[in-house]
Short mmCIF file of N, CA, C and O in Angstrom, two decimals:
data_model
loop_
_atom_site.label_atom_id
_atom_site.label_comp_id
_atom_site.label_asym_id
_atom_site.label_seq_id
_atom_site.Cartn_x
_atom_site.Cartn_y
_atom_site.Cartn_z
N UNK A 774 -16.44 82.59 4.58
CA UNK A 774 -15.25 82.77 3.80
C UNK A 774 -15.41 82.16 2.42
O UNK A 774 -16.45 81.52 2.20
N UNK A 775 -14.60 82.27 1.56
CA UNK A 775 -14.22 81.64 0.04
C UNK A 775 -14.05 80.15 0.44
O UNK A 775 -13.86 79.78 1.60
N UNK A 776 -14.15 79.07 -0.98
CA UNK A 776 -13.69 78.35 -0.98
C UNK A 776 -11.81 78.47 -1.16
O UNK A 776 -10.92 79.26 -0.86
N UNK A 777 -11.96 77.24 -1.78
CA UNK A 777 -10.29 76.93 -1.89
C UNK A 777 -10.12 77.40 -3.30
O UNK A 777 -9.17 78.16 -3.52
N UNK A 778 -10.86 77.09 -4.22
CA UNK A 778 -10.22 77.93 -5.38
C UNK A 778 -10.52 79.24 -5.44
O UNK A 778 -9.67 79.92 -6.02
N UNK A 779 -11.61 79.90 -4.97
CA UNK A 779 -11.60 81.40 -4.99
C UNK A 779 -10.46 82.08 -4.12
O UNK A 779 -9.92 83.13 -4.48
N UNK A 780 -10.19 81.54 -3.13
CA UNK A 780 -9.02 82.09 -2.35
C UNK A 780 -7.82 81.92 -3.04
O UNK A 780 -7.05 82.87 -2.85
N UNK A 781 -7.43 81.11 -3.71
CA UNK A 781 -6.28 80.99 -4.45
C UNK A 781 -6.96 81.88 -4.97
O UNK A 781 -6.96 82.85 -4.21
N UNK A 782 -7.90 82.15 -6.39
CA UNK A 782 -7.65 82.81 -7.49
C UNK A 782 -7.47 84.28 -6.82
O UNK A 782 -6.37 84.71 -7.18
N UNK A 783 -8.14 85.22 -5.98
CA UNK A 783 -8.23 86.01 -5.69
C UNK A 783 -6.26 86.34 -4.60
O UNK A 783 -5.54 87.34 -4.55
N UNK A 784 -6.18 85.52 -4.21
CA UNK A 784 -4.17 85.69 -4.09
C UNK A 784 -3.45 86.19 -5.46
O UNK A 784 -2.83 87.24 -5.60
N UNK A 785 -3.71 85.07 -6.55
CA UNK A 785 -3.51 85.29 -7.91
C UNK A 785 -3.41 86.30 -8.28
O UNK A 785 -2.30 86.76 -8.54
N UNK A 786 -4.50 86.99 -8.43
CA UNK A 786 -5.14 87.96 -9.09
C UNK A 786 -4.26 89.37 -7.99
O UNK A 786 -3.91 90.40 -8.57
N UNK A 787 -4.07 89.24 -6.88
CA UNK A 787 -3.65 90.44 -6.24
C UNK A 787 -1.79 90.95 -6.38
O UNK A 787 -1.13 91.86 -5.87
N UNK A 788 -1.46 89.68 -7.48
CA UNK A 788 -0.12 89.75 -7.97
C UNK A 788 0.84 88.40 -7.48
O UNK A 788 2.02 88.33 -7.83
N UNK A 789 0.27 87.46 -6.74
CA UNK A 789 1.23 86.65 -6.04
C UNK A 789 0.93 85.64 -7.60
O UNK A 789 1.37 84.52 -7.35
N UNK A 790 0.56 85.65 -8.50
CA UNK A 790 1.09 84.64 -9.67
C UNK A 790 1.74 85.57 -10.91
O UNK A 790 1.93 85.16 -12.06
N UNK A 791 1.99 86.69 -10.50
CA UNK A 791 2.97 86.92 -11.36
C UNK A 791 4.26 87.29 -10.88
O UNK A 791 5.07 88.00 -11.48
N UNK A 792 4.47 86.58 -9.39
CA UNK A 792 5.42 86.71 -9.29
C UNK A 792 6.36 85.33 -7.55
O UNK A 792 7.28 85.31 -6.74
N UNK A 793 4.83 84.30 -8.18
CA UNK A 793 5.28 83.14 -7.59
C UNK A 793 5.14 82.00 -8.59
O UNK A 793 4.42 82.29 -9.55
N UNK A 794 5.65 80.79 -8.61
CA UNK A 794 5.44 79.61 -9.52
C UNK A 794 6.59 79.89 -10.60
O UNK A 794 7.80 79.75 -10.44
N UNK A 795 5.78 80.39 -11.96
CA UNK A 795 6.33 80.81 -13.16
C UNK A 795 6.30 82.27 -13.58
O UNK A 795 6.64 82.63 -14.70
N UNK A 796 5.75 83.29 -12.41
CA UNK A 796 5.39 84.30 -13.27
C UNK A 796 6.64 85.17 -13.53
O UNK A 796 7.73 84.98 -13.00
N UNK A 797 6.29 86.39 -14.62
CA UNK A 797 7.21 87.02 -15.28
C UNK A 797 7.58 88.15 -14.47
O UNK A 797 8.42 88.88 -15.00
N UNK A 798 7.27 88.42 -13.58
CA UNK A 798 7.51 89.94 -12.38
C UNK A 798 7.85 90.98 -13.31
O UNK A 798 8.89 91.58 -13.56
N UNK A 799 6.46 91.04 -13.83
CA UNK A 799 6.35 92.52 -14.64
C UNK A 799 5.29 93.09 -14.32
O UNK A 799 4.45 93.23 -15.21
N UNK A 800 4.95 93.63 -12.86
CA UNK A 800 3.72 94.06 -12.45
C UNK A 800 2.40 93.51 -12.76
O UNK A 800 1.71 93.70 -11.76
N UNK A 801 1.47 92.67 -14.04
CA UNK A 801 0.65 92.19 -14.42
C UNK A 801 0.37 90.88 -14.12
O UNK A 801 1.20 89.98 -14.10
N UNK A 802 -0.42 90.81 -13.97
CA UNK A 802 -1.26 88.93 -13.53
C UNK A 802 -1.57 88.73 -15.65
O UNK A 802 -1.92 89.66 -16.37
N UNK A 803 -1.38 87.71 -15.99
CA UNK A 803 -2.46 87.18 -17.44
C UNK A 803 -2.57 86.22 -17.41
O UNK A 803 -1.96 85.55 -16.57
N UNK A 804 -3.46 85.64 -18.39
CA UNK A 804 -4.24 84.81 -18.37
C UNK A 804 -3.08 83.36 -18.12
O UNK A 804 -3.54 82.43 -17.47
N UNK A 805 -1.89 83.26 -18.56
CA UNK A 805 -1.44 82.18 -18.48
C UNK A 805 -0.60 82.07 -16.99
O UNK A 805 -0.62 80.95 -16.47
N UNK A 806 0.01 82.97 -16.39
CA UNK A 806 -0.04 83.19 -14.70
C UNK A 806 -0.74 82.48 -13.89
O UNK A 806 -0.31 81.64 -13.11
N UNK A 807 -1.81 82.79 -14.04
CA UNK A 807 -3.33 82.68 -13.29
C UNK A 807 -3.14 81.47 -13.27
O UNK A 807 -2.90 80.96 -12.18
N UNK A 808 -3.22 80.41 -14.81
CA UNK A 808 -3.11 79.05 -14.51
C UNK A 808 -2.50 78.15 -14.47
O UNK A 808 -2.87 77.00 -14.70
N UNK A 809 -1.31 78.54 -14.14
CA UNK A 809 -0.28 78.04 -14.06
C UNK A 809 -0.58 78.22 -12.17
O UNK A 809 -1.02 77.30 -11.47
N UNK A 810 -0.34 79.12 -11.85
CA UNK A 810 -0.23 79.85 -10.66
C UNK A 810 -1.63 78.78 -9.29
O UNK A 810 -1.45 78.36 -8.14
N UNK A 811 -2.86 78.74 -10.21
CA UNK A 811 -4.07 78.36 -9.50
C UNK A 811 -3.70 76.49 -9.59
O UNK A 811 -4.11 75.73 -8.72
N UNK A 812 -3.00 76.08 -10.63
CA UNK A 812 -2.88 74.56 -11.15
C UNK A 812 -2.10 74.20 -10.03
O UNK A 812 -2.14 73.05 -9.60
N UNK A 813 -1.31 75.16 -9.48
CA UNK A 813 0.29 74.68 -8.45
C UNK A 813 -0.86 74.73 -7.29
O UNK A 813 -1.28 73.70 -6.75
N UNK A 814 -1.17 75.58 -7.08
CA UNK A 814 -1.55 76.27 -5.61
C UNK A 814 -3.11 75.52 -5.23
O UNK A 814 -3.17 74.94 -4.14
N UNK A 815 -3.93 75.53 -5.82
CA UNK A 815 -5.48 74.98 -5.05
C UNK A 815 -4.85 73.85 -5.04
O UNK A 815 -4.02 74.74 -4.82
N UNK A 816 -4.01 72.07 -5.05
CA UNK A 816 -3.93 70.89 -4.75
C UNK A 816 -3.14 71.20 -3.30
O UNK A 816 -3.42 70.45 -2.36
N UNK A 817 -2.18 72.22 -3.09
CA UNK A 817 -2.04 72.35 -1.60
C UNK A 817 -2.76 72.59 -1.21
O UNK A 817 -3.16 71.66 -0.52
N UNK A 818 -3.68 73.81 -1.13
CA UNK A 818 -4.37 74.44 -0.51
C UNK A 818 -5.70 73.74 0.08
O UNK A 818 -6.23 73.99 1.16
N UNK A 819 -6.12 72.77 -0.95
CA UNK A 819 -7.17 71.67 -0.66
C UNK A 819 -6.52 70.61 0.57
O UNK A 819 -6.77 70.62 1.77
N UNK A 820 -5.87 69.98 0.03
CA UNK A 820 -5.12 69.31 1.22
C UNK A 820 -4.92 69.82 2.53
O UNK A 820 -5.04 69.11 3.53
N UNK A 821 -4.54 71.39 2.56
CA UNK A 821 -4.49 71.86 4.13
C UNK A 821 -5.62 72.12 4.44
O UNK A 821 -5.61 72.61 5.56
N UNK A 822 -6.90 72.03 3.90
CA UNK A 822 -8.21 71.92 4.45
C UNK A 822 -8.50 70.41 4.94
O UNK A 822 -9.00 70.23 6.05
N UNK A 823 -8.24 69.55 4.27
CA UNK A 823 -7.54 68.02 4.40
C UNK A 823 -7.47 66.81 3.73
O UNK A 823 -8.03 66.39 2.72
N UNK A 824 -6.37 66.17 4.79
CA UNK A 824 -5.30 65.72 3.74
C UNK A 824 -6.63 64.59 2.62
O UNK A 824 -6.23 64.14 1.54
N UNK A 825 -7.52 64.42 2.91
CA UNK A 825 -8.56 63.50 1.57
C UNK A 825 -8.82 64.78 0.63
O UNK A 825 -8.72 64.74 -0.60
N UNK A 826 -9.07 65.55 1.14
CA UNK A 826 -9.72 66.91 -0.37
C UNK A 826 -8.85 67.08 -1.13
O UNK A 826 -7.68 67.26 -0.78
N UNK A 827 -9.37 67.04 -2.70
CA UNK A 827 -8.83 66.68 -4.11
C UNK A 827 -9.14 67.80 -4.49
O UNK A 827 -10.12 68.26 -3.89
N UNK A 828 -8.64 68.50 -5.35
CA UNK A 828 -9.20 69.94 -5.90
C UNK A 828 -8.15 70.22 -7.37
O UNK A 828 -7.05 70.73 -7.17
N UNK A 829 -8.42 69.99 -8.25
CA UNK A 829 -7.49 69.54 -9.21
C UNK A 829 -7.82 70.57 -10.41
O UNK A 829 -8.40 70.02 -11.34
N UNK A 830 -7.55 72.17 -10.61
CA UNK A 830 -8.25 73.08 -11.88
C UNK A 830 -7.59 72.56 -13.22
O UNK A 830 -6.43 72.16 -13.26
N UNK A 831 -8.40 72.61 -14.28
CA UNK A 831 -7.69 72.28 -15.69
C UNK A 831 -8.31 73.56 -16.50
O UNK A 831 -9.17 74.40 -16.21
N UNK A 832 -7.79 73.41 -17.24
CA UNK A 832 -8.22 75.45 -17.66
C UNK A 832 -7.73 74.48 -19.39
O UNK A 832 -6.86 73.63 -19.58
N UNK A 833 -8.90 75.20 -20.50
CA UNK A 833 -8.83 75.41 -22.11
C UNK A 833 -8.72 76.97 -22.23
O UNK A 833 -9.30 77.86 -21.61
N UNK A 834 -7.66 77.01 -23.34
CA UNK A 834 -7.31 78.37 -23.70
C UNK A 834 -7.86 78.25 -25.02
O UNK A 834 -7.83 77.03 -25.22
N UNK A 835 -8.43 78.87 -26.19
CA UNK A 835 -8.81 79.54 -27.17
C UNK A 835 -8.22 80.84 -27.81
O UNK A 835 -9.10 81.63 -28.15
N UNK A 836 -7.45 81.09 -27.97
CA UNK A 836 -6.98 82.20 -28.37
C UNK A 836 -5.82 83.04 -27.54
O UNK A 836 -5.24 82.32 -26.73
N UNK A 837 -5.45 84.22 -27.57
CA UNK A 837 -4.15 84.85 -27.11
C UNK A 837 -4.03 84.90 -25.62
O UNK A 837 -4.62 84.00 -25.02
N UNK A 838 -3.42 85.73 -24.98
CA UNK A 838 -3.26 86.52 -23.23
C UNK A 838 -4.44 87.38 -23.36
O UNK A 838 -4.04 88.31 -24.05
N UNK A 839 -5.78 87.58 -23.05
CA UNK A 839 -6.52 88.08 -23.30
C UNK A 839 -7.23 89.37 -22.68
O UNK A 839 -8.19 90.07 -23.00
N UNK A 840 -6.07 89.34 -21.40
CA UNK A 840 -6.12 90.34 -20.41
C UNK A 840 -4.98 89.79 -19.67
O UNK A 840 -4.38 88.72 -19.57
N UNK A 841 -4.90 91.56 -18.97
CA UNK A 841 -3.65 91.65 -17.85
C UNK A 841 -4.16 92.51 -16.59
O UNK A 841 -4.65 93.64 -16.57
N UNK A 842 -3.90 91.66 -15.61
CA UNK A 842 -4.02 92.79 -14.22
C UNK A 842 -2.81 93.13 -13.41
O UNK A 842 -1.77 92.53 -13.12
N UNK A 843 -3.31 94.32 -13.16
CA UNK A 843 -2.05 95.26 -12.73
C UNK A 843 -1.50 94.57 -11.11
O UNK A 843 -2.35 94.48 -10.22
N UNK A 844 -0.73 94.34 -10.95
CA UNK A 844 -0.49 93.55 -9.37
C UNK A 844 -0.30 94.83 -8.52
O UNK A 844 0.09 95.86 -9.07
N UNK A 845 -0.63 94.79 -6.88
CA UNK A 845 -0.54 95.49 -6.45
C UNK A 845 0.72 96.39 -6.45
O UNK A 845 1.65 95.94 -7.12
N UNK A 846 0.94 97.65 -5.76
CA UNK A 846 2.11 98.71 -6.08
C UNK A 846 3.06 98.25 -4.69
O UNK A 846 4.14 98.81 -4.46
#
């Protein structure tokens, strides 16, 4: 199987951060979703693997929303 952050990102990415945490529920995942979405979600998700695992993402942005994915229909 995936780790803990690929399984989050790949939830992410299938629409559950644009329309869990902060997202805008406008069909699209972007770039600021994602990390907002992966920042909330891998520190649980580590923990229910257990309760010592630390898993903490920090994300640098450079420039605009640089892409959008379509969330499932």
């Amino acid at each position: 199987g995936n780790g803990v952050f690929t399984s989050v990102v790949l939830k992410a990415l299938q629409g559950d951060a644009d329309v869990q945490v902060s997202g805008d529920h406008d069909g699209k995942v972007n770039v600021y979703e994602l990390a907002r979405y992966t920042k909330a979600k891998v520190p649980e998700a580590a923990r229910q693997v257990d309760p010592s695992h630390k898993q903490d993402p920090t994300y640098h942005f450079a420039g605009s929303d640089f892409f959008d994915i379509k969330a499932r229909d």
